[in-house]
PDB file of C-alpha atoms and ligand atoms in Angstrom:
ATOM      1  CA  UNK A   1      28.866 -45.503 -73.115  1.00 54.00           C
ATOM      2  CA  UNK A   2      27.660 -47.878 -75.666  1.00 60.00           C
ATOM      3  CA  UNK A   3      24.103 -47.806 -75.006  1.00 76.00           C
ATOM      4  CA  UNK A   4      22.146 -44.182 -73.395  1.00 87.00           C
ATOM      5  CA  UNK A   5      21.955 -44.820 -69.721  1.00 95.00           C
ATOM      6  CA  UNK A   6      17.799 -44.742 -69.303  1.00 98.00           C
ATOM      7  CA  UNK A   7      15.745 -44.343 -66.188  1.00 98.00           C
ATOM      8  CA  UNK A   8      11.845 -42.902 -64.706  1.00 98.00           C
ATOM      9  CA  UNK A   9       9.731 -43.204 -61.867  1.00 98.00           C
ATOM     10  CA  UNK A  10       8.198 -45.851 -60.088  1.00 98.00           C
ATOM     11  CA  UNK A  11       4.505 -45.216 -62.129  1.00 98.00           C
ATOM     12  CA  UNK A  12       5.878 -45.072 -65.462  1.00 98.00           C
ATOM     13  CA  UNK A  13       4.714 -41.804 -66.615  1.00 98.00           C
ATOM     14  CA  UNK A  14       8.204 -39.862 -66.283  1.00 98.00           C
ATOM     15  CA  UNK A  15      11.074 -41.770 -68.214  1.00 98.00           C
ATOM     16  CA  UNK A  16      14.005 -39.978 -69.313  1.00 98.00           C
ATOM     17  CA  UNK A  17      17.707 -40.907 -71.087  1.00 98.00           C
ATOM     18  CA  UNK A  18      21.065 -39.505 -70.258  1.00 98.00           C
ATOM     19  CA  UNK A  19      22.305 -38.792 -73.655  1.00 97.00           C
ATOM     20  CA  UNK A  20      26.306 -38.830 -72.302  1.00 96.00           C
ATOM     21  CA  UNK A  21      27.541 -40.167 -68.629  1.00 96.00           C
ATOM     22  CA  UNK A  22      27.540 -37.827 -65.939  1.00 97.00           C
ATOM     23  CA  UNK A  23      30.371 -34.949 -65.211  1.00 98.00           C
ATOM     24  CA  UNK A  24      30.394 -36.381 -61.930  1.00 98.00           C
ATOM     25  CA  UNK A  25      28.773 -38.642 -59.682  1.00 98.00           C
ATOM     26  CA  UNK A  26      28.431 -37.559 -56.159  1.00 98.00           C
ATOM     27  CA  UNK A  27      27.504 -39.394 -52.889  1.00 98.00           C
ATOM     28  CA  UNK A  28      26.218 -37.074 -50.350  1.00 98.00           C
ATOM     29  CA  UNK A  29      25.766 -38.052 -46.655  1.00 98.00           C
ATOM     30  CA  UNK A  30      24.336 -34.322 -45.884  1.00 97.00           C
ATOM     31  CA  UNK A  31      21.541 -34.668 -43.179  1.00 97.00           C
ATOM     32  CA  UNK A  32      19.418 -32.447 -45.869  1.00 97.00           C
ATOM     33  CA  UNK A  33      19.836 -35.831 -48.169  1.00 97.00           C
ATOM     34  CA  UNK A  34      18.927 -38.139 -45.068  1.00 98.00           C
ATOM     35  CA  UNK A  35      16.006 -36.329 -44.740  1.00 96.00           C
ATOM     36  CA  UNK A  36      14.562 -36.038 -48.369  1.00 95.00           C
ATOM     37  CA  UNK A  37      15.190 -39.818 -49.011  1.00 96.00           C
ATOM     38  CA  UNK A  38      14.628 -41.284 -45.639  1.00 97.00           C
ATOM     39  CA  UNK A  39      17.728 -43.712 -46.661  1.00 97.00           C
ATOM     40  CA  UNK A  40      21.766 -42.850 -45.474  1.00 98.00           C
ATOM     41  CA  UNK A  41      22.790 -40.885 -48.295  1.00 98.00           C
ATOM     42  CA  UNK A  42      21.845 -40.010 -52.000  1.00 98.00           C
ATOM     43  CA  UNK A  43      23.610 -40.984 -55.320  1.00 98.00           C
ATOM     44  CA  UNK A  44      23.625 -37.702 -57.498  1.00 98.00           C
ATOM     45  CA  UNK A  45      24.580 -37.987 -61.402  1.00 98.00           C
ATOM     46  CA  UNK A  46      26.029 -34.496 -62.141  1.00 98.00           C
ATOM     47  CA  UNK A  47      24.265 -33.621 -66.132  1.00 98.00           C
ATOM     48  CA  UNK A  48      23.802 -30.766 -68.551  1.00 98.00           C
ATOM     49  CA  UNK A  49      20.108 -30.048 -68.494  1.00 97.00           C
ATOM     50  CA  UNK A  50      20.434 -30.467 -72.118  1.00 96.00           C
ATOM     51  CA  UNK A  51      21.454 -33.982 -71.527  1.00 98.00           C
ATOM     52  CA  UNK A  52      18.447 -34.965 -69.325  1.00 98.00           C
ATOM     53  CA  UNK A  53      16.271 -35.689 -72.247  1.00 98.00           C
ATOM     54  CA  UNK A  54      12.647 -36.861 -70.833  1.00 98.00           C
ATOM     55  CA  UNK A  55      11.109 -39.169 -73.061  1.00 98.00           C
ATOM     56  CA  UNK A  56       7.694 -39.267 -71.197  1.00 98.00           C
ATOM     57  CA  UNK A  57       6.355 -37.016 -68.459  1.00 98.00           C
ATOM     58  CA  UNK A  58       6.830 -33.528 -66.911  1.00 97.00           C
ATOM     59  CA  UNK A  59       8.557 -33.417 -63.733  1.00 98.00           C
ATOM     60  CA  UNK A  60       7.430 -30.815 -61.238  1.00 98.00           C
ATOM     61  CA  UNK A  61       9.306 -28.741 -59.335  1.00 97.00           C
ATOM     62  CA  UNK A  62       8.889 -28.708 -55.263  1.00 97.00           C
ATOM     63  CA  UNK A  63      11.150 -25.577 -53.574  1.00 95.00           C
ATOM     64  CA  UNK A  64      12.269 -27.703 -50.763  1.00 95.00           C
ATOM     65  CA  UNK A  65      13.866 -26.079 -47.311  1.00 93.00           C
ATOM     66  CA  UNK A  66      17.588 -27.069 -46.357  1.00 92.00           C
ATOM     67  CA  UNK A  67      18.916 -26.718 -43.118  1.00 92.00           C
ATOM     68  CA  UNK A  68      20.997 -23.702 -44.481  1.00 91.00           C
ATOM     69  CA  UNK A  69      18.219 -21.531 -44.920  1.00 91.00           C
ATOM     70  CA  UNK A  70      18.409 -22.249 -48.628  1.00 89.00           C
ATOM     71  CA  UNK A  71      15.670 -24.003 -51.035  1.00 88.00           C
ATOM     72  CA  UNK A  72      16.487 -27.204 -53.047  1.00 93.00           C
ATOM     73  CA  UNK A  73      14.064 -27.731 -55.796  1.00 96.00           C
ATOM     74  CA  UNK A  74      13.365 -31.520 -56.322  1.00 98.00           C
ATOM     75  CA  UNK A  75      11.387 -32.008 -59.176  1.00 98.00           C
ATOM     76  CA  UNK A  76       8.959 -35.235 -58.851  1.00 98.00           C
ATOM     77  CA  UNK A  77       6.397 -37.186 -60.914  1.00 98.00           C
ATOM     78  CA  UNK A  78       3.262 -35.496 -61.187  1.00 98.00           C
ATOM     79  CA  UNK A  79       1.664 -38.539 -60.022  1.00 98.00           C
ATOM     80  CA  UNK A  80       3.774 -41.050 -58.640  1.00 98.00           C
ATOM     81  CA  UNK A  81       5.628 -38.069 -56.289  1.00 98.00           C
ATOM     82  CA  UNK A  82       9.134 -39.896 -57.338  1.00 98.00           C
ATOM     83  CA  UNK A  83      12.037 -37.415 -57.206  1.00 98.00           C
ATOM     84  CA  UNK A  84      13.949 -37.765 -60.200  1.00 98.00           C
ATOM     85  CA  UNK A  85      16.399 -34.894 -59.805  1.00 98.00           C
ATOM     86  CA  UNK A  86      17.544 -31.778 -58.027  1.00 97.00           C
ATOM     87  CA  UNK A  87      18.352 -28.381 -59.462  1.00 95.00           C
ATOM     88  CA  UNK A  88      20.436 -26.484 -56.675  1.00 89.00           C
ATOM     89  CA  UNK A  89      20.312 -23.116 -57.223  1.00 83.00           C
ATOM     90  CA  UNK A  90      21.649 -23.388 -61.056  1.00 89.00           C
ATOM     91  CA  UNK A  91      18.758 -24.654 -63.881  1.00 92.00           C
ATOM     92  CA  UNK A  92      21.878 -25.088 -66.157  1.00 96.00           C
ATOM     93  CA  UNK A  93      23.122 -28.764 -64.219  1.00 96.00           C
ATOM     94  CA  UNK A  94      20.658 -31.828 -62.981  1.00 97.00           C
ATOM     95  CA  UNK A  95      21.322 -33.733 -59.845  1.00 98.00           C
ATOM     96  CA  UNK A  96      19.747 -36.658 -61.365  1.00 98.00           C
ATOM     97  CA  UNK A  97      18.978 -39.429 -58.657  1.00 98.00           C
ATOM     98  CA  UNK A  98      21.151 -42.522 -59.452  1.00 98.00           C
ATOM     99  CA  UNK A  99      18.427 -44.567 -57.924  1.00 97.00           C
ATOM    100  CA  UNK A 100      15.759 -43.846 -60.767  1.00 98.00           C
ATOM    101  CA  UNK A 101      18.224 -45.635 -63.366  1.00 98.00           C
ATOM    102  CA  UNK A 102      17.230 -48.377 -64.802  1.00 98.00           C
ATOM    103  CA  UNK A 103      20.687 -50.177 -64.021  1.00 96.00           C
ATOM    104  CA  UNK A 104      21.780 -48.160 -61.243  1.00 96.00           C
ATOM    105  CA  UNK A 105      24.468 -50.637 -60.495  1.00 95.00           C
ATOM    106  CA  UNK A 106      26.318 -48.826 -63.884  1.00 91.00           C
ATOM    107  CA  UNK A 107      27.085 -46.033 -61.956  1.00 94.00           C
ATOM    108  CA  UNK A 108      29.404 -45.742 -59.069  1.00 96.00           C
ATOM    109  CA  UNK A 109      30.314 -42.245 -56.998  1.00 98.00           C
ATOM    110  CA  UNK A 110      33.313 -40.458 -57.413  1.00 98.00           C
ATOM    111  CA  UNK A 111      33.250 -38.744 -54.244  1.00 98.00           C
ATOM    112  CA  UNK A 112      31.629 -38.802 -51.037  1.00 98.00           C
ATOM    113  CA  UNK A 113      30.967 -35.898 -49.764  1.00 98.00           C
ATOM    114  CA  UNK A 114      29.736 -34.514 -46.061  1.00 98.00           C
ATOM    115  CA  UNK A 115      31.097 -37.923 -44.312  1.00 98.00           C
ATOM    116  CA  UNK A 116      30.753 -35.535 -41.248  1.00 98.00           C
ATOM    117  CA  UNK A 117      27.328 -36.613 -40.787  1.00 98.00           C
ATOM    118  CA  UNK A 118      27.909 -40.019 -42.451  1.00 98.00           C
ATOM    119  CA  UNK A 119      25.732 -42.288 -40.664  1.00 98.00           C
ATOM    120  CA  UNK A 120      28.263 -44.476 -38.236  1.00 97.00           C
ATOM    121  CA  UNK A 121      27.952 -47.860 -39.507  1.00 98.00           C
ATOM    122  CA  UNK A 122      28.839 -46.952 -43.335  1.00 97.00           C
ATOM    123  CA  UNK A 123      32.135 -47.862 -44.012  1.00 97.00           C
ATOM    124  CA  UNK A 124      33.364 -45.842 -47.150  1.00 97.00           C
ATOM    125  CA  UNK A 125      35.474 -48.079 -49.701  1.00 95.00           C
ATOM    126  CA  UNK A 126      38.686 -46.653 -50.880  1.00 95.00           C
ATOM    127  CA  UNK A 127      38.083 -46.343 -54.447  1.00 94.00           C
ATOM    128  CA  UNK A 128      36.929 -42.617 -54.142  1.00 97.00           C
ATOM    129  CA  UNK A 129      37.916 -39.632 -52.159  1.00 98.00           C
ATOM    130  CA  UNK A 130      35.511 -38.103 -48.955  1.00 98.00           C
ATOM    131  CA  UNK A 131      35.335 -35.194 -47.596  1.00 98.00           C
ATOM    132  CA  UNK A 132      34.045 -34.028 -44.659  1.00 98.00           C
ATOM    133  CA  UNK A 133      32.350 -31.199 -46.012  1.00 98.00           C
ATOM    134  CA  UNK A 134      32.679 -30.760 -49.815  1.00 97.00           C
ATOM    135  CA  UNK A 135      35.894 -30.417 -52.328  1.00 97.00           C
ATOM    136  CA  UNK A 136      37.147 -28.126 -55.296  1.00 97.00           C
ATOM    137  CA  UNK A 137      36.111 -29.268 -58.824  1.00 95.00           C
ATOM    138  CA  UNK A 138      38.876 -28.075 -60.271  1.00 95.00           C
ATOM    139  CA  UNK A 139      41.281 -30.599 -58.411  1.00 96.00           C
ATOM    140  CA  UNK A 140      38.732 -33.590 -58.716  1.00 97.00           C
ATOM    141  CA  UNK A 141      37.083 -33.293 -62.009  1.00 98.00           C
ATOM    142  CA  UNK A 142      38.456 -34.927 -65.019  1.00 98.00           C
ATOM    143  CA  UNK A 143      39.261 -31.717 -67.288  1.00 98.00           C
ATOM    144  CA  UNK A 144      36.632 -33.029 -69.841  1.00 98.00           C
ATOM    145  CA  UNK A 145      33.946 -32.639 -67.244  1.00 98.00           C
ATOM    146  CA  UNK A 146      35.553 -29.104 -65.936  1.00 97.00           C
ATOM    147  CA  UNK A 147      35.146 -28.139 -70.074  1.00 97.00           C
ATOM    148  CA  UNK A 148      31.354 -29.104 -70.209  1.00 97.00           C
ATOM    149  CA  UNK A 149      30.887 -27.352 -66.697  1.00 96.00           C
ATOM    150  CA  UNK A 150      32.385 -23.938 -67.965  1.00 95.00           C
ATOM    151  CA  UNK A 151      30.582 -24.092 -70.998  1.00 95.00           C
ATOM    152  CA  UNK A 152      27.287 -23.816 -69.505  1.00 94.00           C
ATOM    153  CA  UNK A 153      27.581 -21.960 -66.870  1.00 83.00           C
ATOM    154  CA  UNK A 154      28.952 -18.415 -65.426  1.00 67.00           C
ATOM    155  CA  UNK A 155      32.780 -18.518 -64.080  1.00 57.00           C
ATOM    156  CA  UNK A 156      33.058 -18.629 -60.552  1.00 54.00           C
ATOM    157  CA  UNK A 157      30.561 -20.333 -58.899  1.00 52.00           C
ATOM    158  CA  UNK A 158      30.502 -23.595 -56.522  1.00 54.00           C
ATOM    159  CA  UNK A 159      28.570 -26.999 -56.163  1.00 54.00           C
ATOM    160  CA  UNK A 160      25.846 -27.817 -53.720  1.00 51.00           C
TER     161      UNK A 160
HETATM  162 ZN1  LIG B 201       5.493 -41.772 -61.574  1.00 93.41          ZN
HETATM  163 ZN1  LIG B 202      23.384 -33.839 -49.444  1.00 93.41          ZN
END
């Protein structure tokens, strides 16, 4: 990555840099991820939290419900209400929204995961693997990315 990968909100007051590229890049078509954006799916760059560095702005947390019973927090601008990333359950790795890039063409997913509720007229392209529900890290993930995921977090322990 020759230059940082920068993004923010729609305001301005929340801008942030990704100080490496992502461990992973997933595209969810969960109905919780319908719902949140309003839009088919969501584009989530897998991070450190360490990585996220936020150049301007505080974003604030908001516990969200999921249709497991669970809570998603989605932290958002203070004032424009953008969501710039998730935390699921695990401070330690950002979901950081691909759409709040400033080039969010640069990115590209490297799964898709819950096609079982993929809307109908998506057609998936072949250049990355779905699954209808989720998949194991440790088959997908470049071992680089496994390395950086073990070092910041406890063993045995899966994604959202
Ligand atoms: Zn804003
Ligand atoms: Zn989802």
């Amino acid at each position: 990555m020759s230059v940082p990968r920068e993004g923010g909100c729609a305001c301005g007051a929340v801008r942030y840099r990704l100080t490496s590229e992502p461990m992973f890049t997933h595209c969810c078509h969960c109905l919780n991820c319908q719902r949140q954006t309003g839009s088919a799916f969501v584009i989530n760059l897998l991070i450190e939290a360490d990585r996220l560095e936020l150049l301007a702005g505080d974003p604030q947390p908001v516990n969200v419900p999921r249709d497991d019973g669970s809570a998603q927090r989605i932290f958002r601008c203070p004032e424009c209400q953008v969501a710039i990333f998730s935390e699921y359950g695990r401070p330690e790795v950002r979901f950081v929204r691909a759409g709040t890039l400033d080039q969010p063409d640069g990115v590209a997913p490297d799964v898709h995961i819950f096609t079982k509720s993929k809307l109908p007229w998506i057609t998936l392209p072949d250049s990355a693997p779905a699954f209808e529900v989720y998949y194991d890290s440790k088959v997908l993930w470049p071992p680089a990315s496994l390395e950086r995921l073990a070092a910041i977090i406890a063993p045995a322990s899966s994604d959202a």
